[in-house]
Coordinates of C-alpha atoms and ligand atoms in Angstrom, one line a residue:
M1 CA 3.6 27.5 19.1
A2 CA 4.2 30.9 17.4
E3 CA 6.5 30.2 14.5
R4 CA 5.5 27.6 12.0
R5 CA 8.1 25.3 10.2
Q6 CA 8.1 25.3 6.3
S7 CA 9.0 22.3 4.4
I8 CA 12.1 23.0 2.1
H9 CA 10.3 20.8 -0.6
G10 CA 7.3 22.9 -0.9
E11 CA 3.6 22.2 -0.2
W12 CA 0.6 20.6 -2.0
S13 CA -1.3 23.3 -3.7
S14 CA -4.4 22.4 -1.7
R15 CA -6.1 20.0 0.5
V16 CA -7.5 18.2 -2.4
A17 CA -4.1 17.8 -4.1
F18 CA -2.9 16.1 -0.8
I19 CA -6.1 13.8 -0.8
L20 CA -5.4 12.9 -4.6
A21 CA -1.7 12.0 -4.0
A22 CA -2.2 10.3 -0.8
T23 CA -5.1 8.2 -2.5
G24 CA -2.7 7.7 -5.4
S25 CA -0.4 6.1 -2.8
A26 CA -3.1 4.1 -1.0
V27 CA -4.7 2.7 -4.1
G28 CA -2.5 0.3 -5.9
L29 CA -1.5 -3.3 -6.3
G30 CA -2.4 -3.9 -2.9
N31 CA -6.1 -3.3 -3.7
I32 CA -6.3 -5.0 -7.0
W33 CA -3.8 -7.7 -6.8
K34 CA -3.1 -8.4 -3.3
F35 CA -6.3 -8.1 -1.6
P36 CA -8.2 -10.6 -3.7
Y37 CA -5.4 -13.1 -3.4
I38 CA -5.0 -13.1 0.2
T39 CA -8.7 -13.1 0.6
G40 CA -8.9 -16.4 -1.4
Q41 CA -6.0 -17.8 0.6
Y42 CA -7.3 -17.0 4.0
G43 CA -10.9 -18.0 3.3
G44 CA -13.0 -15.2 2.3
G45 CA -15.6 -13.4 4.6
A46 CA -14.3 -13.7 8.0
F47 CA -10.9 -12.6 6.7
V48 CA -12.4 -9.5 5.0
L49 CA -14.5 -8.6 8.2
V50 CA -11.0 -8.7 10.2
Y51 CA -9.5 -6.7 7.6
L52 CA -12.3 -4.0 7.6
A53 CA -11.9 -3.8 11.3
C54 CA -8.3 -3.2 11.2
I55 CA -8.8 -0.3 8.8
A56 CA -11.0 1.2 11.2
V57 CA -9.4 0.4 14.6
I58 CA -5.8 0.5 13.7
G59 CA -5.5 2.0 10.2
I60 CA -7.6 5.4 10.5
P61 CA -6.1 6.3 13.8
I62 CA -2.5 5.7 12.6
M63 CA -2.9 7.4 9.4
M64 CA -4.0 10.4 11.3
A65 CA -1.1 10.1 13.4
E66 CA 1.2 9.9 10.4
V67 CA -0.1 13.0 8.8
L68 CA -0.1 14.9 11.9
I69 CA 3.3 14.0 12.5
G70 CA 4.6 14.7 9.3
R71 CA 3.1 18.1 9.3
R72 CA 4.4 19.2 12.5
G73 CA 7.8 18.1 11.7
R74 CA 7.7 19.3 7.8
Q75 CA 10.8 17.1 6.9
S76 CA 11.6 13.8 5.9
P77 CA 10.5 11.1 8.2
V78 CA 14.0 10.6 9.7
N79 CA 14.5 14.2 10.4
T80 CA 10.8 14.9 11.5
M81 CA 11.2 12.0 14.1
R82 CA 14.4 13.3 15.6
T83 CA 13.3 17.1 15.5
L84 CA 9.7 16.3 17.1
A85 CA 11.3 14.1 19.7
E86 CA 13.8 16.7 20.7
E87 CA 11.0 19.3 20.8
E88 CA 9.1 17.2 23.3
G89 CA 12.4 16.7 25.3
R90 CA 12.7 13.1 24.2
N91 CA 15.4 11.0 22.9
A92 CA 16.8 11.5 19.4
L93 CA 16.9 7.8 18.9
W94 CA 13.3 8.2 17.6
Q95 CA 15.0 9.1 14.3
Y96 CA 15.6 5.3 14.0
L97 CA 12.0 4.8 13.4
G98 CA 12.5 7.0 10.3
W99 CA 15.3 4.8 9.3
A100 CA 13.3 1.6 9.7
G101 CA 10.8 3.1 7.3
V102 CA 13.4 3.9 4.8
L103 CA 14.5 0.1 5.0
S104 CA 10.9 -0.9 4.5
G105 CA 10.5 1.5 1.7
F106 CA 13.5 -0.1 -0.4
L107 CA 12.2 -3.5 0.5
I108 CA 8.6 -3.1 -0.5
L109 CA 9.3 -1.2 -3.7
S110 CA 11.9 -4.0 -4.7
F111 CA 9.3 -6.4 -5.2
Y112 CA 6.4 -4.1 -5.9
S113 CA 8.0 -2.9 -9.0
V114 CA 8.4 -6.7 -10.3
V115 CA 4.6 -7.1 -9.8
A116 CA 3.9 -3.9 -11.5
G117 CA 6.0 -5.2 -14.1
W118 CA 3.5 -8.1 -14.7
A119 CA 0.6 -5.4 -14.9
M120 CA 2.5 -3.5 -17.4
A121 CA 3.4 -6.7 -19.4
Y122 CA -0.4 -7.5 -19.7
V123 CA -1.2 -4.1 -21.6
P124 CA 0.2 -5.4 -25.0
R125 CA -1.0 -9.0 -24.1
L126 CA -4.6 -7.6 -23.9
A127 CA -4.4 -5.5 -26.8
S128 CA -3.1 -8.1 -29.1
G129 CA -6.2 -10.0 -28.5
M130 CA -4.4 -13.2 -27.4
F131 CA -6.9 -13.8 -24.7
N132 CA -9.9 -13.6 -26.9
G133 CA -11.8 -16.6 -26.1
A134 CA -9.1 -18.2 -24.3
S135 CA -9.8 -21.0 -22.0
P136 CA -8.6 -20.9 -18.1
D137 CA -5.9 -23.2 -19.0
K138 CA -4.4 -21.2 -21.7
V139 CA -4.9 -18.0 -19.5
G140 CA -2.9 -19.8 -16.7
T141 CA 0.0 -20.8 -19.3
I142 CA 0.4 -17.0 -20.5
F143 CA 0.9 -16.0 -16.8
S144 CA 3.4 -18.8 -16.1
D145 CA 5.2 -18.3 -19.3
L146 CA 5.8 -14.5 -18.3
I147 CA 6.9 -15.2 -14.8
S148 CA 9.4 -18.0 -15.9
D149 CA 11.2 -15.7 -18.3
P150 CA 13.7 -13.6 -16.4
E151 CA 14.6 -11.3 -19.4
R152 CA 11.1 -10.2 -19.8
L153 CA 10.7 -9.6 -16.3
L154 CA 13.8 -7.7 -16.2
A155 CA 12.7 -5.4 -18.9
W156 CA 9.4 -4.6 -17.3
H157 CA 11.0 -4.3 -13.9
T158 CA 13.5 -1.9 -15.4
L159 CA 10.9 0.1 -17.2
F160 CA 8.7 0.3 -14.2
M161 CA 11.6 1.8 -12.0
G162 CA 12.7 4.1 -14.6
L163 CA 9.1 5.6 -14.9
T164 CA 9.0 5.9 -11.1
M165 CA 12.3 7.7 -10.9
I166 CA 11.2 10.2 -13.6
V167 CA 8.2 11.5 -11.3
V168 CA 10.4 11.4 -8.1
S169 CA 13.3 13.3 -9.6
R170 CA 10.9 16.1 -10.7
G171 CA 9.4 16.2 -7.3
V172 CA 6.2 14.4 -6.4
R173 CA 4.0 17.5 -6.6
S174 CA 4.3 18.2 -10.1
G175 CA 2.2 16.5 -12.5
L176 CA 1.0 13.7 -10.2
E177 CA -2.2 15.9 -9.1
Q178 CA -3.6 16.2 -12.7
A179 CA -2.8 12.5 -13.5
V180 CA -4.5 11.0 -10.3
R181 CA -7.5 13.4 -11.0
V182 CA -8.3 11.8 -14.3
L183 CA -6.9 8.3 -13.9
M184 CA -8.4 7.3 -10.5
P185 CA -11.9 8.0 -11.5
T186 CA -11.5 6.0 -14.6
L187 CA -10.1 3.0 -12.8
F188 CA -13.0 3.0 -10.6
L189 CA -15.5 3.1 -13.5
L190 CA -13.8 0.3 -14.9
L191 CA -13.9 -1.7 -12.0
L192 CA -17.7 -1.0 -12.0
V193 CA -17.8 -2.3 -15.8
L194 CA -15.9 -5.5 -14.5
V195 CA -18.3 -6.1 -11.6
G196 CA -21.3 -5.7 -13.9
Y197 CA -19.7 -8.2 -16.1
S198 CA -19.3 -10.5 -13.1
L199 CA -23.1 -9.9 -12.3
S200 CA -23.8 -11.8 -15.6
T201 CA -21.8 -14.6 -14.7
A202 CA -23.3 -17.9 -13.6
D203 CA -21.9 -17.6 -10.0
F204 CA -22.2 -14.1 -8.8
A205 CA -23.9 -15.0 -5.7
G206 CA -21.1 -17.5 -4.9
G207 CA -18.6 -14.7 -5.3
V208 CA -20.5 -12.4 -3.0
R209 CA -21.1 -15.0 -0.5
F210 CA -17.5 -16.0 -0.4
L211 CA -16.4 -12.3 0.2
F212 CA -19.1 -11.3 2.8
A213 CA -20.5 -14.2 4.6
P214 CA -18.1 -14.8 7.4
D215 CA -17.1 -18.4 8.4
F216 CA -14.8 -18.0 11.5
S217 CA -13.8 -21.7 11.2
K218 CA -11.6 -20.8 8.3
L219 CA -10.0 -18.0 10.1
S220 CA -6.6 -18.6 11.9
W221 CA -4.2 -16.2 13.8
E222 CA -2.1 -16.1 10.7
G223 CA -4.9 -14.8 8.7
V224 CA -5.7 -12.3 11.4
L225 CA -2.0 -11.1 11.2
V226 CA -2.2 -11.2 7.3
A227 CA -5.3 -8.9 7.5
M228 CA -3.7 -6.5 10.0
G229 CA -0.6 -6.5 7.9
H230 CA -2.7 -5.8 4.6
A231 CA -4.4 -2.9 6.5
F232 CA -0.9 -1.2 6.9
F233 CA 0.1 -2.0 3.3
T234 CA -3.1 -1.0 1.8
L235 CA -3.2 2.5 3.3
S236 CA 0.6 3.0 2.9
L237 CA 1.1 3.0 6.7
G238 CA 4.0 2.1 9.0
M239 CA 7.0 3.4 7.2
G240 CA 6.8 7.1 6.5
A241 CA 5.2 7.4 3.1
I242 CA 2.0 9.2 4.3
M243 CA 4.0 11.1 6.9
V244 CA 6.3 12.6 4.0
Y245 CA 3.1 13.3 2.1
G246 CA 1.7 14.8 5.4
S247 CA 4.9 17.0 5.5
Y248 CA 3.7 18.9 2.4
L249 CA 0.2 19.3 3.6
P250 CA -1.0 23.1 3.9
R251 CA -1.5 24.1 7.4
H252 CA -5.3 24.7 7.4
A253 CA -6.5 21.4 6.1
S254 CA -8.4 19.1 8.4
I255 CA -6.5 15.9 9.0
A256 CA -9.6 13.7 10.2
K257 CA -11.6 14.5 7.2
T258 CA -9.0 13.9 4.5
T259 CA -8.0 10.6 6.2
I260 CA -11.4 9.4 6.2
I261 CA -11.9 10.2 2.7
I262 CA -8.4 8.4 1.8
A263 CA -9.2 5.2 3.7
G264 CA -12.8 5.0 2.3
A265 CA -11.8 5.3 -1.1
D266 CA -8.9 2.8 -0.7
T267 CA -11.5 0.2 1.0
L268 CA -14.1 0.7 -1.7
V269 CA -11.6 0.0 -4.5
A270 CA -10.4 -3.3 -2.7
L271 CA -14.0 -4.6 -2.3
L272 CA -14.8 -3.8 -5.9
A273 CA -11.9 -5.6 -7.0
G274 CA -13.0 -8.5 -5.0
L275 CA -16.5 -8.6 -6.5
A276 CA -15.2 -8.4 -9.9
I277 CA -12.8 -11.2 -9.3
F278 CA -14.5 -13.9 -7.1
P279 CA -17.5 -14.6 -9.3
L280 CA -15.2 -15.5 -12.2
V281 CA -13.1 -17.6 -9.9
F282 CA -16.5 -19.7 -9.0
S283 CA -17.8 -19.6 -12.4
H284 CA -14.9 -21.2 -14.0
G285 CA -14.1 -23.6 -11.2
L286 CA -10.8 -21.9 -10.5
A287 CA -9.2 -22.1 -7.1
P288 CA -9.8 -19.1 -4.9
A289 CA -6.4 -19.7 -3.2
A290 CA -4.4 -19.6 -6.4
G291 CA -2.0 -17.1 -4.9
P292 CA -0.1 -14.2 -6.3
G293 CA -1.1 -14.9 -9.9
L294 CA -5.0 -14.8 -9.1
I295 CA -5.8 -11.6 -11.0
F296 CA -3.6 -12.5 -13.8
Q297 CA -5.2 -15.9 -14.2
T298 CA -8.9 -14.8 -13.8
L299 CA -9.5 -11.2 -15.2
P300 CA -8.3 -12.1 -18.6
I301 CA -10.8 -14.9 -19.0
A302 CA -13.5 -12.2 -18.6
F303 CA -11.9 -9.9 -20.9
G304 CA -11.4 -12.6 -23.5
Q305 CA -15.4 -13.3 -23.2
M306 CA -16.8 -10.0 -22.8
W307 CA -17.7 -7.4 -25.6
G308 CA -14.9 -5.1 -26.2
G309 CA -12.8 -7.1 -24.0
A310 CA -9.4 -6.5 -25.7
F311 CA -10.2 -2.8 -25.3
F312 CA -11.2 -2.9 -21.8
G313 CA -8.6 -5.1 -20.7
F314 CA -6.1 -3.1 -22.2
L315 CA -7.3 0.0 -20.6
F316 CA -7.7 -1.9 -17.2
F317 CA -4.1 -3.0 -17.3
I318 CA -3.0 0.5 -18.1
L319 CA -4.7 1.8 -15.2
L320 CA -3.5 -0.8 -12.8
S321 CA 0.1 0.0 -13.9
F322 CA -0.7 3.7 -13.2
A323 CA -2.0 3.0 -10.0
A324 CA 1.1 1.1 -9.1
W325 CA 3.1 4.0 -10.4
T326 CA 1.4 6.6 -7.9
S327 CA 2.0 4.2 -5.2
A328 CA 5.6 3.4 -5.9
I329 CA 6.8 7.0 -5.6
S330 CA 5.5 7.2 -2.2
L331 CA 7.7 4.4 -1.3
I332 CA 11.1 6.1 -2.1
E333 CA 9.9 9.8 -1.3
P334 CA 10.9 9.5 2.4
I335 CA 14.5 8.4 1.5
V336 CA 14.8 11.0 -1.4
A337 CA 13.6 13.8 0.9
W338 CA 16.2 12.8 3.3
L339 CA 18.9 12.7 0.9
V340 CA 18.1 16.2 -0.3
E341 CA 17.9 17.6 3.2
N342 CA 21.0 16.1 4.6
R343 CA 23.3 15.3 2.0
G344 CA 22.6 18.2 -0.1
L345 CA 21.9 15.9 -3.2
T346 CA 19.9 17.4 -6.1
R347 CA 16.5 15.5 -6.4
I348 CA 17.9 13.9 -9.7
K349 CA 21.0 12.7 -8.1
A350 CA 19.0 11.4 -4.7
T351 CA 16.6 9.7 -7.0
V352 CA 19.1 8.0 -9.1
L353 CA 20.7 6.7 -5.9
A354 CA 17.7 5.4 -4.2
G355 CA 16.1 4.0 -7.4
G356 CA 19.5 2.1 -8.2
I357 CA 19.5 0.5 -5.0
T358 CA 15.9 -0.5 -5.3
W359 CA 16.2 -1.8 -8.7
T360 CA 19.1 -4.0 -7.6
L361 CA 17.1 -5.4 -4.7
G362 CA 14.5 -6.1 -7.1
L363 CA 16.6 -8.8 -9.0
G364 CA 16.3 -10.9 -6.0
S365 CA 12.5 -11.1 -6.3
L366 CA 12.6 -11.3 -9.9
L367 CA 15.0 -14.3 -10.0
S368 CA 13.1 -16.0 -7.2
L369 CA 10.3 -16.7 -9.8
N370 CA 12.3 -18.6 -12.3
L371 CA 16.0 -19.2 -12.0
W372 CA 16.3 -19.1 -8.2
Q373 CA 13.1 -21.0 -7.7
D374 CA 14.6 -23.5 -5.5
F375 CA 16.3 -21.1 -3.1
K376 CA 14.1 -20.7 0.0
I377 CA 14.4 -18.5 3.2
I378 CA 12.5 -20.7 5.7
K379 CA 10.0 -21.8 3.3
W380 CA 9.3 -18.9 1.1
G381 CA 11.1 -17.7 -2.1
I382 CA 12.6 -14.1 -2.0
L383 CA 9.7 -12.3 -3.3
D384 CA 7.3 -13.8 -0.8
F385 CA 9.7 -13.6 2.0
V386 CA 10.4 -9.9 1.4
D387 CA 6.7 -9.3 1.1
I388 CA 5.7 -11.3 4.2
L389 CA 8.4 -9.6 6.3
T390 CA 7.7 -6.2 5.4
T391 CA 3.8 -6.4 5.4
N392 CA 3.4 -8.5 8.5
V393 CA 6.2 -7.6 10.5
M394 CA 7.9 -4.4 9.7
L395 CA 4.8 -2.4 9.0
P396 CA 2.8 -3.1 12.0
L397 CA 5.8 -2.6 14.2
G398 CA 6.5 0.6 12.5
G399 CA 3.0 1.6 12.8
L400 CA 3.0 0.6 16.6
A401 CA 5.7 2.9 17.2
I402 CA 4.1 5.7 15.4
A403 CA 1.1 5.2 17.5
V404 CA 3.2 5.3 20.7
F405 CA 4.8 8.2 19.7
A406 CA 1.8 10.2 18.9
G407 CA 0.0 9.0 21.9
W408 CA 2.6 8.9 24.5
I409 CA 5.7 11.0 23.4
M410 CA 4.1 14.0 21.9
S411 CA 2.2 16.0 24.5
R412 CA -1.5 16.6 24.2
E413 CA -1.0 20.2 23.5
S414 CA 1.1 19.4 20.4
T415 CA -1.4 16.8 18.9
R416 CA -4.4 18.7 19.7
D417 CA -3.1 21.8 18.0
E418 CA -1.9 19.9 15.1
L419 CA -5.0 17.9 14.7
A420 CA -7.4 20.9 15.3
I421 CA -10.4 18.8 15.8
R422 CA -12.8 21.2 17.4
N423 CA -15.0 18.5 19.0
P424 CA -13.2 17.6 22.3
L425 CA -15.0 14.4 22.3
L426 CA -13.6 13.4 18.8
Y427 CA -10.2 14.3 19.8
G428 CA -10.2 12.3 23.0
L429 CA -11.5 9.4 21.1
W430 CA -8.6 9.6 18.7
R431 CA -6.2 9.9 21.6
F432 CA -7.6 7.0 23.4
F433 CA -7.1 5.0 20.3
V434 CA -3.7 5.7 19.6
R435 CA -2.6 5.4 23.2
Y436 CA -4.4 2.2 24.2
I437 CA -6.7 0.4 21.6
T438 CA -4.4 0.6 18.6
P439 CA -1.1 -0.5 20.3
V440 CA -2.7 -3.2 22.3
A441 CA -4.5 -4.6 19.1
V442 CA -1.1 -4.8 17.3
V443 CA 0.4 -6.5 20.0
V444 CA -2.1 -9.0 20.6
V445 CA -2.5 -10.1 17.1
F446 CA 1.3 -10.2 16.8
L447 CA 1.9 -12.3 19.9
N448 CA -1.0 -14.6 18.9
A449 CA 0.3 -15.1 15.4
I450 CA 3.7 -16.0 16.5
G451 CA 2.2 -18.3 19.0
V452 CA 3.5 -16.7 22.2
I453 CA 0.0 -16.3 23.6
H454 CA -3.2 -18.0 22.5
I455 CA -6.5 -16.3 22.8
G456 CA -9.1 -18.6 21.4
K457 CA -8.3 -21.1 18.6
G458 CA -6.1 -21.0 15.7
Ligands
LIG1 N1 -0.6 1.1 -0.6 C1 0.0 0.7 -1.8 C2 -0.9 -0.2 -2.5 O1 -1.8 -0.7 -2.0 C3 1.3 0.3 -1.6 C4 2.2 1.2 -0.8 C5 2.4 2.6 -1.3 C6 2.8 1.1 0.4 N2 3.3 3.1 -0.3 C7 3.4 2.3 0.8 C8 2.6 0.0 1.1 C9 3.9 2.5 1.9 C10 3.2 0.2 2.5 C11 4.0 1.3 2.8 O2 -0.5 -0.9 -3.5

């Protein structure tokens, strides 16, 4: 292809800038809040193993597909999908995949912002020393007091959405890079400190065993679906976030290498979070399956007992809030880019519109924790329902469609040109995965989980 498209939104300054931004998107509440609590609910080791397999077999090939589609289209996911489909002589209906991603983005950010609000609310709580020497019971009460207070949650949800909108309205490229460069390594170091503390607790071995010794009798097909959904969630895949970041990627950068770095960093952070948390759970006789409150009910116990805990705890929740923030901006970037491209809005107006919709949707999740506690969809409150619907259904289906698009709709020439993998064997391997392995894996897990077919037990 002779002429290359340019993004009207500009480009990352370098490959490293893209890696930082995409890692900022990937590493977030998914790694530190969600991974430990679903691992606890679905029985530990076997679940972790399936999750790791999903990262390798489904996550990495799809991430490469999203980045390459984004860079080839150079526009918001909606327009990129339309342009590329037309270019390959296919149906422009593919743009609806972009729209499905926009919907997922709104829904995910609506509850993500509420949970990020919990993390922010813990910053002053840690700093005040209110956890010093606190018993597990007291720590639990502090958490339930927070989530049962709609006004406080509203203040934090609003603050978090406001901060997200500030970055998005300025364009995700300015400032993000510098911030991620410093804060991500600090978060990583703090996790190491926490793992170090966990090492000194009575039951470090118990925690390690829970995480890494697989007991397949505890694994159900539902657990497999959740592990797969989480692989999408934690790598920010299946809705266009990585695609839109890929659309700002400079031409020469290697997609395969960057993808592996991003997925590796993301996985490492999740495993460290697990190693920090589970020894505490077992040492204090807490329930690993405590659910969404798990980190908020366990980590403060450690901070309340360790030397300098108020300070480390304060820093930890600042960094967690920051990690959530760099993830949140990638969730509304696809729609903001589209509003700028197709509706001619300024970035500021586009952000206010998209942020306003998300904030409003978030009220449902927020109230489901307190005033609307008794309102259930099927059997879940709004927050859980939206989380389950997006993570376990919408993202895997979106990812499946992306794999089909990259493997079957785009020609071999287009994808090979864009990936620029010199080794033909490696290119062939990727193509084999997105054409066969990845789609089949997603479909098999899906059908088993909803009980249409039955392979094995569960
Ligand atoms: N990956 C982020 C996390 O683990 C969340 C996130 C950001 C996300 N962008 C996304 C999830 C896009 C799904 C799709 O916290």
